[in-house]
Short mmCIF file of C-alpha atoms in Angstrom, two decimals:
data_model
loop_
_atom_site.label_atom_id
_atom_site.label_comp_id
_atom_site.label_asym_id
_atom_site.label_seq_id
_atom_site.Cartn_x
_atom_site.Cartn_y
_atom_site.Cartn_z
CA MET A 1 193.01 387.44 171.51
CA VAL A 2 195.00 384.91 173.46
CA ASN A 3 198.76 385.16 173.21
CA PRO A 4 200.07 381.56 173.47
CA ALA A 5 203.58 382.86 173.97
CA LEU A 6 202.52 384.49 177.25
CA VAL A 7 200.55 381.54 178.57
CA ASP A 8 202.16 378.95 180.80
CA PRO A 9 200.03 375.80 180.25
CA ALA A 10 200.92 374.62 183.75
CA THR A 11 199.13 377.62 185.27
CA VAL A 12 196.03 377.67 183.06
CA ARG A 13 194.07 375.15 185.12
CA ALA A 14 194.69 377.01 188.39
CA THR A 15 193.91 380.35 186.76
CA ALA A 16 190.67 378.98 185.32
CA ALA A 17 189.61 377.64 188.72
CA GLU A 18 190.31 380.97 190.39
CA ALA A 19 188.59 382.87 187.58
CA TRP A 20 185.50 380.65 187.74
CA ILE A 21 185.16 381.29 191.47
CA ARG A 22 185.80 385.01 190.97
CA ALA A 23 183.17 385.13 188.25
CA GLN A 24 180.36 383.58 190.30
CA PRO A 25 179.17 386.72 192.13
CA ILE A 26 179.61 388.79 188.96
CA LEU A 27 177.61 386.35 186.83
CA ARG A 28 174.86 385.99 189.41
CA THR A 29 174.58 389.77 189.67
CA TYR A 30 174.37 390.07 185.88
CA ARG A 31 171.70 387.40 185.81
CA ALA A 32 169.58 389.52 188.16
CA LEU A 33 170.46 392.75 186.34
CA TYR A 34 169.54 391.28 182.97
CA ALA A 35 166.14 390.13 184.19
CA GLN A 36 165.33 393.26 186.16
CA ALA A 37 166.82 396.08 184.07
CA LEU A 38 167.16 394.76 180.51
CA ASP A 39 164.56 392.07 179.75
CA ASP A 40 161.18 393.80 179.65
CA ALA A 41 159.48 390.43 179.22
CA ASP A 42 160.73 389.14 182.57
CA PRO A 43 158.23 389.28 185.46
CA SER A 44 160.86 390.90 187.68
CA TYR A 45 161.60 393.74 185.23
CA VAL A 46 161.79 397.05 187.12
CA GLY A 47 161.58 399.37 184.09
CA GLY A 48 165.22 399.86 183.07
CA PHE A 49 168.05 401.76 184.73
CA GLY A 50 167.35 404.52 187.22
CA VAL A 51 163.87 403.27 188.12
CA PHE A 52 162.60 401.92 191.43
CA ARG A 53 160.20 399.02 191.62
CA HIS A 54 158.65 398.63 195.06
CA ARG A 55 156.85 395.73 196.66
CA PRO A 56 155.08 396.89 199.83
CA GLN A 57 152.99 393.73 200.24
CA PRO A 58 154.36 390.96 202.46
CA PRO A 59 154.66 387.49 200.90
CA THR A 60 152.04 384.78 201.42
CA PRO A 61 152.12 381.02 200.78
CA ALA A 62 150.92 381.72 197.23
CA ASP A 63 154.15 383.64 196.55
CA THR A 64 156.41 380.65 197.13
CA PRO A 65 158.24 379.90 193.84
CA ALA A 66 157.15 376.87 191.86
CA GLU A 67 159.32 373.79 191.78
CA ALA A 68 162.02 373.44 189.16
CA PRO A 69 164.86 370.99 188.57
CA GLY A 70 168.38 371.54 189.80
CA VAL A 71 171.18 370.16 191.92
CA THR A 72 171.66 370.85 195.62
CA LEU A 73 175.30 371.22 196.54
CA ALA A 74 175.12 370.73 200.31
CA ALA A 75 173.43 371.73 203.52
CA ALA A 76 174.91 372.91 206.79
CA GLY A 77 173.54 374.08 210.09
CA THR A 78 173.59 373.85 213.84
CA THR A 79 170.60 374.06 216.15
CA GLY A 80 170.40 377.37 217.98
CA THR A 81 172.96 379.18 215.84
CA ALA A 82 172.93 381.35 212.77
CA VAL A 83 173.27 378.93 209.89
CA ALA A 84 173.42 378.76 206.12
CA VAL A 85 171.93 376.40 203.56
CA ALA A 86 174.18 375.76 200.59
CA VAL A 87 172.83 375.69 197.09
CA ALA A 88 173.68 375.67 193.42
CA VAL A 89 172.72 378.42 190.96
CA ALA A 90 169.56 380.16 192.13
CA THR A 91 166.61 380.04 189.79
CA SER A 92 164.78 383.16 190.98
CA THR A 93 165.98 386.63 190.02
CA ASP A 94 163.39 388.35 192.20
CA THR A 95 164.68 387.41 195.64
CA VAL A 96 167.91 387.52 197.60
CA THR A 97 167.09 384.43 199.58
CA ALA A 98 169.18 381.38 198.94
CA THR A 99 167.42 378.91 196.68
CA SER A 100 167.51 375.16 196.94
CA THR A 101 167.76 374.18 193.32
CA ALA A 102 166.62 370.68 194.12
CA THR A 103 163.18 372.28 194.50
CA ALA A 104 163.92 375.87 193.46
CA THR A 105 162.02 377.21 196.46
CA ALA A 106 163.13 380.07 198.64
CA THR A 107 164.99 379.00 201.76
CA VAL A 108 165.06 380.79 205.05
CA LEU A 109 168.27 382.77 205.03
CA GLY A 110 167.25 385.89 203.18
CA ASP A 111 165.06 388.70 204.44
CA GLU A 112 161.99 388.08 202.25
CA ALA A 113 159.96 387.40 205.39
CA GLY A 114 157.52 390.27 205.02
CA ASP A 115 159.36 392.37 207.63
CA THR A 116 161.28 394.49 205.15
CA PRO A 117 159.73 394.51 201.64
CA TYR A 118 162.01 395.39 198.77
CA SER A 119 162.68 398.44 196.65
CA ARG A 120 164.81 397.51 193.62
CA ALA A 121 166.78 399.63 191.17
CA TRP A 122 169.83 399.46 188.91
CA LEU A 123 172.10 402.39 187.95
CA ASP A 124 174.36 402.92 184.95
CA LEU A 125 177.10 405.26 186.22
CA ARG A 126 179.15 405.55 183.03
CA THR A 127 178.16 409.12 182.14
CA GLU A 128 177.40 410.69 185.51
CA PRO A 129 176.44 409.97 189.12
CA TRP A 130 172.90 409.51 190.37
CA VAL A 131 171.26 411.10 193.39
CA LEU A 132 169.15 408.98 195.73
CA THR A 133 166.69 410.97 197.83
CA VAL A 134 165.12 409.51 200.96
CA PRO A 135 162.44 411.01 203.22
CA ALA A 136 162.61 411.47 206.97
CA GLU A 137 161.43 408.20 208.47
CA ASP A 138 161.80 406.59 211.89
CA ARG A 139 161.09 403.02 210.75
CA TYR A 140 164.04 400.79 209.91
CA ARG A 141 165.34 401.08 206.37
CA VAL A 142 168.48 400.34 204.42
CA LEU A 143 169.23 401.12 200.78
CA PRO A 144 172.57 399.43 200.09
CA VAL A 145 174.53 400.04 196.88
CA GLN A 146 175.98 396.75 195.65
CA GLU A 147 178.63 396.51 192.95
CA LEU A 148 178.87 393.99 190.13
CA ASP A 149 180.69 391.47 192.30
CA THR A 150 178.12 391.83 195.14
CA VAL A 151 180.49 393.86 197.32
CA TYR A 152 178.80 396.85 198.92
CA ALA A 153 179.99 400.34 198.02
CA GLY A 154 177.99 401.86 200.87
CA PHE A 155 174.73 402.00 202.79
CA ILE A 156 172.03 404.63 203.12
CA GLY A 157 169.75 403.85 206.03
CA SER A 158 168.92 403.83 209.70
CA ARG A 159 172.26 402.42 210.84
CA THR A 160 174.55 404.56 208.69
CA THR A 161 172.88 407.84 207.70
CA GLY A 162 170.06 407.95 210.26
CA PRO A 163 166.34 408.69 209.99
CA GLU A 164 166.70 412.15 208.48
CA ALA A 165 165.70 413.12 204.96
CA GLY A 166 168.57 413.61 202.55
CA ASP A 167 170.07 413.52 199.08
CA HIS A 168 172.89 411.00 198.61
CA LEU A 169 175.24 410.84 195.61
CA VAL A 170 176.25 407.52 194.01
CA ALA A 171 179.29 408.07 191.76
CA GLY A 172 181.07 405.57 189.52
CA PRO A 173 184.82 405.09 188.99
CA ASP A 174 185.04 407.57 186.10
CA TRP A 175 183.59 410.62 187.84
CA ARG A 176 186.06 413.30 188.93
CA GLY A 177 183.67 416.11 189.85
CA GLU A 178 182.61 417.69 193.13
CA PRO A 179 179.23 417.04 194.74
CA PRO A 180 176.82 419.97 194.47
CA PRO A 181 175.42 421.74 197.55
CA GLY A 182 172.80 419.80 199.43
CA ILE A 183 174.39 416.35 199.11
CA ARG A 184 174.53 414.62 202.50
CA SER A 185 176.84 411.74 201.58
CA VAL A 186 178.79 410.36 198.63
CA ILE A 187 179.16 406.67 197.80
CA ARG A 188 182.03 405.93 195.38
CA THR A 189 181.81 402.67 193.46
CA ALA A 190 184.42 400.47 191.82
CA THR A 191 182.02 399.34 189.09
CA ARG A 192 180.08 401.32 186.49
CA LEU A 193 176.92 399.29 187.01
CA VAL A 194 175.44 398.99 190.50
CA GLY A 195 172.24 397.78 192.08
CA ILE A 196 170.13 398.95 194.98
CA LEU A 197 168.09 396.40 196.90
CA GLY A 198 166.38 398.51 199.54
CA ARG A 199 164.52 397.15 202.55
CA THR A 200 161.98 399.15 204.57
CA ARG A 201 160.29 397.87 207.73
CA LEU A 202 156.62 396.98 207.47
CA THR A 203 154.84 397.64 210.76
CA GLY A 204 152.03 395.13 210.16
CA ASN A 205 150.03 393.24 207.56
CA THR A 206 146.82 395.28 207.51
CA PRO A 207 145.89 397.16 204.32
CA ALA A 208 146.44 400.47 206.12
CA GLU A 209 149.94 399.47 207.27
CA VAL A 210 150.85 398.23 203.79
CA ALA A 211 149.59 401.53 202.34
CA GLU A 212 151.74 403.46 204.83
CA LEU A 213 154.81 401.53 203.73
CA ALA A 214 153.97 402.09 200.05
CA ALA A 215 153.77 405.84 200.71
CA VAL A 216 157.25 405.76 202.23
CA GLN A 217 158.70 403.72 199.38
CA GLU A 218 157.25 406.08 196.78
CA GLN A 219 159.32 408.88 198.30
CA TYR A 220 162.57 407.11 197.40
CA ARG A 221 163.65 409.10 194.36
CA LEU A 222 166.41 408.60 191.79
CA ARG A 223 167.71 411.43 189.58
CA PRO A 224 170.78 411.75 187.36
CA LEU A 225 173.15 414.40 188.68
CA HIS A 226 172.47 416.88 185.89
CA GLU A 227 168.76 416.83 186.66
CA TYR A 228 169.39 417.31 190.37
CA ALA A 229 171.87 420.14 189.81
CA GLY A 230 169.99 421.80 186.93
CA THR A 231 172.93 421.51 184.52
CA PRO A 232 173.08 420.27 180.90
CA ALA A 233 172.94 416.53 180.40
CA PRO A 234 176.26 414.89 179.48
CA PRO A 235 176.60 412.98 176.19
CA PRO A 236 175.07 409.51 176.54
CA ALA A 237 177.29 406.46 176.80
CA PRO A 238 177.20 404.02 173.88
CA ASP A 239 174.56 401.34 174.25
CA PRO A 240 176.33 397.99 174.79
CA VAL A 241 175.31 394.79 173.09
CA TRP A 242 174.13 393.11 176.25
CA PRO A 243 174.75 389.34 176.10
CA VAL A 244 171.55 387.37 176.57
CA TRP A 245 171.64 385.43 179.81
CA ARG A 246 171.29 381.67 179.62
CA GLU A 247 171.34 379.31 182.57
CA GLU A 248 174.12 377.19 181.11
CA VAL A 249 176.59 380.10 180.97
CA PRO A 250 178.40 379.36 184.26
CA ASP A 251 178.92 375.71 183.36
CA GLY A 252 181.37 376.03 180.47
CA LEU A 253 184.03 378.10 178.76
CA GLU A 254 181.46 380.73 177.85
CA PHE A 255 181.64 382.06 181.39
CA LEU A 256 184.92 383.70 180.34
CA ALA A 257 183.18 385.55 177.50
CA PHE A 258 180.60 386.95 179.92
CA LEU A 259 183.32 387.79 182.41
CA ASP A 260 185.28 389.58 179.67
CA PHE A 261 182.22 391.70 178.83
CA LEU A 262 181.40 392.50 182.46
CA LEU A 263 184.98 393.43 183.39
CA GLY A 264 184.51 396.34 180.98
CA PHE A 265 182.24 397.81 183.66
CA PHE A 266 184.76 397.01 186.42
CA PRO A 267 187.98 398.93 185.67
CA ALA A 268 191.19 397.85 187.34
CA ALA A 269 192.15 401.49 187.99
CA GLY A 270 189.88 403.93 189.75
CA PRO A 271 189.24 405.84 192.96
CA VAL A 272 188.44 402.59 194.78
CA PRO A 273 191.71 400.59 194.90
CA LEU A 274 191.47 396.89 194.14
CA PRO A 275 193.42 394.36 196.22
CA PRO A 276 196.65 392.89 194.79
CA ALA A 277 195.04 389.47 194.31
CA GLU A 278 192.52 391.04 191.92
CA THR A 279 195.27 392.74 189.94
CA ASP A 280 197.25 389.51 189.75
CA LEU A 281 194.28 387.49 188.48
CA ARG A 282 193.40 390.19 185.94
CA GLY A 283 196.94 390.01 184.55
CA ARG A 284 196.76 386.25 184.05
CA LEU A 285 193.32 386.58 182.44
CA VAL A 286 194.67 389.15 179.97
CA ASP A 287 197.18 386.55 178.81
CA LEU A 288 194.22 384.29 178.01
CA GLY A 289 192.49 387.07 176.08
CA VAL A 290 190.08 388.15 178.83
CA ASP A 291 190.90 391.86 178.99
CA GLY A 292 187.56 393.57 179.55
CA ARG A 293 186.95 394.55 175.92
CA GLY A 294 184.21 391.98 175.45
CA GLU A 295 185.90 390.34 172.46
CA PHE A 296 186.92 387.02 173.96
CA GLU A 297 186.02 384.00 171.84
CA PRO A 298 186.44 380.60 173.52
CA ALA A 299 186.59 378.91 170.11
CA THR A 300 189.89 380.68 169.34
CA LEU A 301 191.69 378.94 172.20
CA PRO A 302 193.98 376.05 171.34
CA LEU A 303 192.52 372.67 172.26
CA GLU A 304 195.04 372.04 175.03
CA LEU A 305 194.14 375.37 176.69
CA ARG A 306 190.41 374.67 176.43
CA THR A 307 190.97 371.29 178.07
CA GLU A 308 192.90 372.84 180.96
CA ILE A 309 190.27 375.56 181.42
CA GLU A 310 187.51 372.94 181.58
CA ARG A 311 189.50 371.08 184.23
CA GLY A 312 189.90 374.35 186.10
CA ILE A 313 186.13 374.95 185.99
CA ALA A 314 185.60 371.52 187.56
CA ASP A 315 188.19 372.36 190.23
CA GLY A 316 186.50 375.67 190.97
CA ARG A 317 183.10 374.07 191.27
CA ALA A 318 184.50 371.46 193.66
CA GLN A 319 186.10 374.17 195.80
CA LEU A 320 182.83 376.10 196.00
CA THR A 321 180.87 372.95 196.86
CA HIS A 322 183.32 372.11 199.64
CA ALA A 323 183.28 375.65 201.03
CA ILE A 324 179.49 375.76 201.11
CA ALA A 325 179.30 372.34 202.78
CA GLY A 326 181.52 373.64 205.57
CA LEU A 327 179.63 376.90 206.06
CA ARG A 328 178.31 377.33 209.59
CA ASP A 329 177.25 380.99 209.71
CA ARG A 330 176.96 383.98 207.41
CA THR A 331 179.35 386.25 209.31
CA GLY A 332 181.79 387.89 206.91
CA LEU A 333 180.00 386.82 203.73
CA PHE A 334 178.76 390.33 202.94
CA GLY A 335 180.19 393.81 203.35
CA THR A 336 182.28 396.56 201.83
CA ARG A 337 185.46 395.97 199.86
CA ASP A 338 187.73 396.95 202.73
CA ARG A 339 186.09 394.19 204.80
CA ILE A 340 185.65 391.51 202.14
CA GLY A 341 189.05 392.07 200.54
CA ALA A 342 190.05 389.56 197.88
CA ASP A 343 188.52 386.45 199.41
CA PHE A 344 186.97 385.37 196.12
CA LEU A 345 185.79 382.02 197.46
CA ARG A 346 183.90 383.61 200.35
CA GLN A 347 182.29 386.10 197.96
CA ALA A 348 181.21 383.19 195.77
CA VAL A 349 179.75 381.37 198.79
CA GLY A 350 177.77 384.49 199.72
CA ALA A 351 176.45 384.92 196.19
CA ALA A 352 175.49 381.24 195.95
CA THR A 353 173.66 381.10 199.26
CA GLU A 354 172.12 384.56 199.55
CA LEU A 355 172.62 386.86 196.59
CA HIS A 356 172.95 390.46 197.81
CA GLY A 357 172.41 389.50 201.42
CA LEU A 358 173.01 392.08 204.12
CA PRO A 359 176.01 392.07 206.46
CA THR A 360 175.29 390.84 209.97
CA GLU A 361 175.54 394.31 211.48
CA GLU A 362 172.44 395.19 209.44
CA ALA A 363 170.51 391.93 209.78
CA TRP A 364 171.30 388.76 211.73
CA TYR A 365 169.53 385.45 211.07
CA GLY A 366 169.29 382.46 213.40
CA ARG A 367 167.47 379.20 212.75
CA TRP A 368 166.01 376.34 214.78
CA GLU A 369 166.74 373.15 212.84
CA ALA A 370 166.02 370.73 215.69
CA ASP A 371 164.17 370.77 218.98
CA SER A 372 165.79 370.41 222.37
CA ALA A 373 165.07 366.65 222.34
CA GLY A 374 167.28 366.31 219.28
CA ARG A 375 164.54 365.76 216.70
CA ARG A 376 165.84 367.07 213.38
CA PRO A 377 163.78 368.58 211.94
CA PRO A 378 161.10 369.27 214.56
CA ASP A 379 157.68 367.91 213.63
CA ALA A 380 154.42 369.55 214.68
CA ALA A 381 152.49 366.39 213.85
CA ASP A 382 154.15 364.71 216.82
CA HIS A 383 154.54 367.52 219.35
CA ASP A 384 153.59 371.09 220.16
CA HIS A 385 156.60 373.31 220.85
CA VAL A 386 157.44 376.49 222.73
CA ILE A 387 160.19 379.09 222.40
CA ARG A 388 160.75 380.94 225.66
CA PHE A 389 162.69 384.21 225.77
CA ALA A 390 163.68 385.01 229.34
CA PRO A 391 163.01 388.58 230.52
CA ASP A 392 166.72 389.41 230.33
CA ALA A 393 167.19 387.60 226.99
CA LEU A 394 164.54 389.03 224.67
CA PRO A 395 165.79 389.36 221.06
CA PRO A 396 168.32 392.23 221.29
CA ALA A 397 167.83 394.34 218.16
CA ARG A 398 167.67 398.12 217.83
CA SER A 399 165.28 398.07 214.86
CA GLY A 400 163.08 395.07 215.64
CA TRP A 401 162.89 391.30 215.24
CA SER A 402 160.65 388.59 213.85
CA ALA A 403 160.36 384.80 213.95
CA THR A 404 159.05 383.20 210.74
CA LEU A 405 157.96 379.58 210.40
CA TYR A 406 158.46 377.51 207.24
CA ALA A 407 157.13 374.07 206.37
CA LEU A 408 159.72 371.52 205.30
CA PRO A 409 161.04 370.19 203.04
CA ASP A 410 160.16 372.98 200.59
CA HIS A 411 160.49 375.96 202.98
CA ARG A 412 156.98 377.26 202.34
CA LEU A 413 154.98 379.65 204.46
CA VAL A 414 152.17 377.83 206.23
CA ASP A 415 148.51 378.51 205.45
CA ASN A 416 146.59 379.13 208.66
CA THR A 417 143.36 380.64 209.99
CA LEU A 418 145.11 383.78 211.28
CA ASP A 419 147.04 384.51 208.08
CA ARG A 420 150.01 384.76 210.44
CA TYR A 421 153.38 383.64 209.12
CA ALA A 422 155.64 385.38 211.62
CA ILE A 423 155.65 386.83 215.13
CA GLY A 424 157.79 389.76 216.17
CA ASP A 425 158.11 392.96 218.11
CA ARG A 426 155.46 394.57 215.87
CA THR A 427 152.86 391.80 216.32
CA PRO A 428 149.83 393.33 218.07
CA GLY A 429 148.44 391.69 221.18
CA LEU A 430 151.43 389.59 222.24
CA VAL A 431 151.14 388.54 225.88
CA ARG A 432 154.21 388.68 228.09
CA ASP A 433 154.89 386.08 230.76
CA PRO A 434 154.33 387.13 234.41
CA ASP A 435 158.08 387.69 234.84
CA GLY A 436 158.33 389.86 231.70
CA GLY A 437 159.63 387.14 229.40
CA LEU A 438 157.94 386.02 226.19
CA THR A 439 156.79 382.54 225.18
CA LEU A 440 155.89 381.65 221.60
CA TYR A 441 153.61 378.65 221.00
CA VAL A 442 154.66 376.75 217.88
CA GLN A 443 151.99 374.19 217.01
CA HIS A 444 149.59 373.07 214.31
CA LYS A 445 146.28 373.60 216.13
CA ARG A 446 145.33 376.93 217.62
CA PRO A 447 145.89 376.91 221.40
CA ALA A 448 142.77 376.88 223.54
CA ALA A 449 144.04 379.41 226.09
CA ALA A 450 143.60 383.01 224.95
CA ASP A 451 147.08 384.14 226.08
CA HIS A 452 148.66 381.20 224.27
CA SER A 453 146.61 381.88 221.14
CA ALA A 454 147.85 385.49 221.12
CA ASN A 455 151.42 384.15 220.91
CA TRP A 456 150.67 381.35 218.45
CA LEU A 457 153.05 380.75 215.55
CA PRO A 458 151.10 378.35 213.30
CA ALA A 459 152.97 375.25 212.19
CA PRO A 460 152.15 372.62 209.55
CA ASP A 461 150.96 369.14 210.40
CA GLY A 462 154.50 367.96 209.80
CA PRO A 463 158.17 369.03 209.86
CA PHE A 464 159.13 372.70 210.04
CA THR A 465 161.87 375.19 210.84
CA VAL A 466 161.76 378.65 212.43
CA VAL A 467 164.02 381.56 211.50
CA LEU A 468 164.68 384.53 213.78
CA ARG A 469 165.68 387.79 212.11
CA LEU A 470 167.18 390.68 214.07
CA TYR A 471 167.38 394.10 212.40
CA GLY A 472 170.18 396.22 213.81
CA PRO A 473 171.40 393.45 216.14
CA ASP A 474 173.10 394.49 219.38
CA PRO A 475 176.81 393.72 219.90
CA VAL A 476 175.92 390.83 222.23
CA VAL A 477 174.45 389.06 219.20
CA LEU A 478 177.37 389.74 216.89
CA ASP A 479 179.99 388.55 219.38
CA GLY A 480 178.04 385.44 220.36
CA ARG A 481 177.14 386.36 223.94
CA TRP A 482 173.42 386.11 223.11
CA ARG A 483 172.16 382.81 221.73
CA LEU A 484 168.86 381.40 220.56
CA PRO A 485 166.82 379.79 223.32
CA PRO A 486 165.82 376.13 222.84
CA LEU A 487 162.79 374.96 220.88
CA ASP A 488 161.16 372.77 223.52
CA PRO A 489 158.61 370.01 222.73
CA ARG A 490 155.61 369.75 225.03
#
């Protein structure tokens, strides 16, 4: 219950604005969790907690989400740089790509390009840790553990734990035990509910290559600690009354009721220390009755407080809109708590543009929004285009790269006679230039020359954009020494 004696009306509006921004990544994560782990009628349902759902097949044009109404906040980008497209609340719970809610179609920032199909799972860590087992595998993979506010607790994968097989423990804030023998690494989380959105590299689009990937994914195994260790099961945690997600929740005072419920899974005290800004905001929220017990009732607030909170929500939304409009790259949007800190606004921007996106040291994205003649966007109905990587400037990535083309304005994959939607280091038959460089031919009609056709990236008979994804980018990419080459019209 709110304690009016403890509430300074002059601070309520500012507190509400800060709380609304802080709540955005938490609410967006719960939206995905509810659909995938709780609502068995949702198409993206994975089967509950502690269950993997894999998708080894790469996407095709038929997989592009259908249109739906919404409001686009802003768009930002610079030719030849890593960019971000800003959006309002995403309408798809089955993808981490940003979503333009003007059309509700997947944009080009996320990694749903077919290179690294997903393995999804959610864990309830209230009673005991879980053990994630991975096989030995040389292909690129990452199984990140994301907390309720989208911050990463840790990463299991090629970059961090290597290609070896292993058992890895994921432990929540209440666990005080010791890992049993055989555990290779321990990830400690600040929240009692976490998600895993794994990515594993697909070597090609043939049925045999898809089957190989599926066989790898099926070896990802989740077990509660007692099952792994052969000990008695702990008493089960009480089953919460999960609030039913509705799309209007973030728009009004009810966001505080959801936040109050979800903070019960995000204790202020635990083995993972929270930054002072988090503690300060939590204290002001307690004065408003948001204390993590899930009992907050907006209707009990005095009218003057409700009015100030609604003004604060409008302020928070305006701040997020402005921040997204000014976004020029995704560096620093995603990472662990010691890197993200208490920059609530930046967390909210990351959640709004690319829910559960990877940090740039795992995956870097660059985008061509205009050609070298300044046409924005480039248009294949008017010109053919080429992208030329010099021999000393091929995409520098330890675990591979790909360039994917999307038709505009709805960011759809382009139907074509080759069923080719991307070109990358795994594309068979690519022809190098005489000097060792690589030229990609971006055009609507198939090139007549055989060597050009081998390097053809099919474009629509109209405007398009191309996104380059680097997995395990080299330091020259992260520090800006390597840049995208131009998209040249011919």
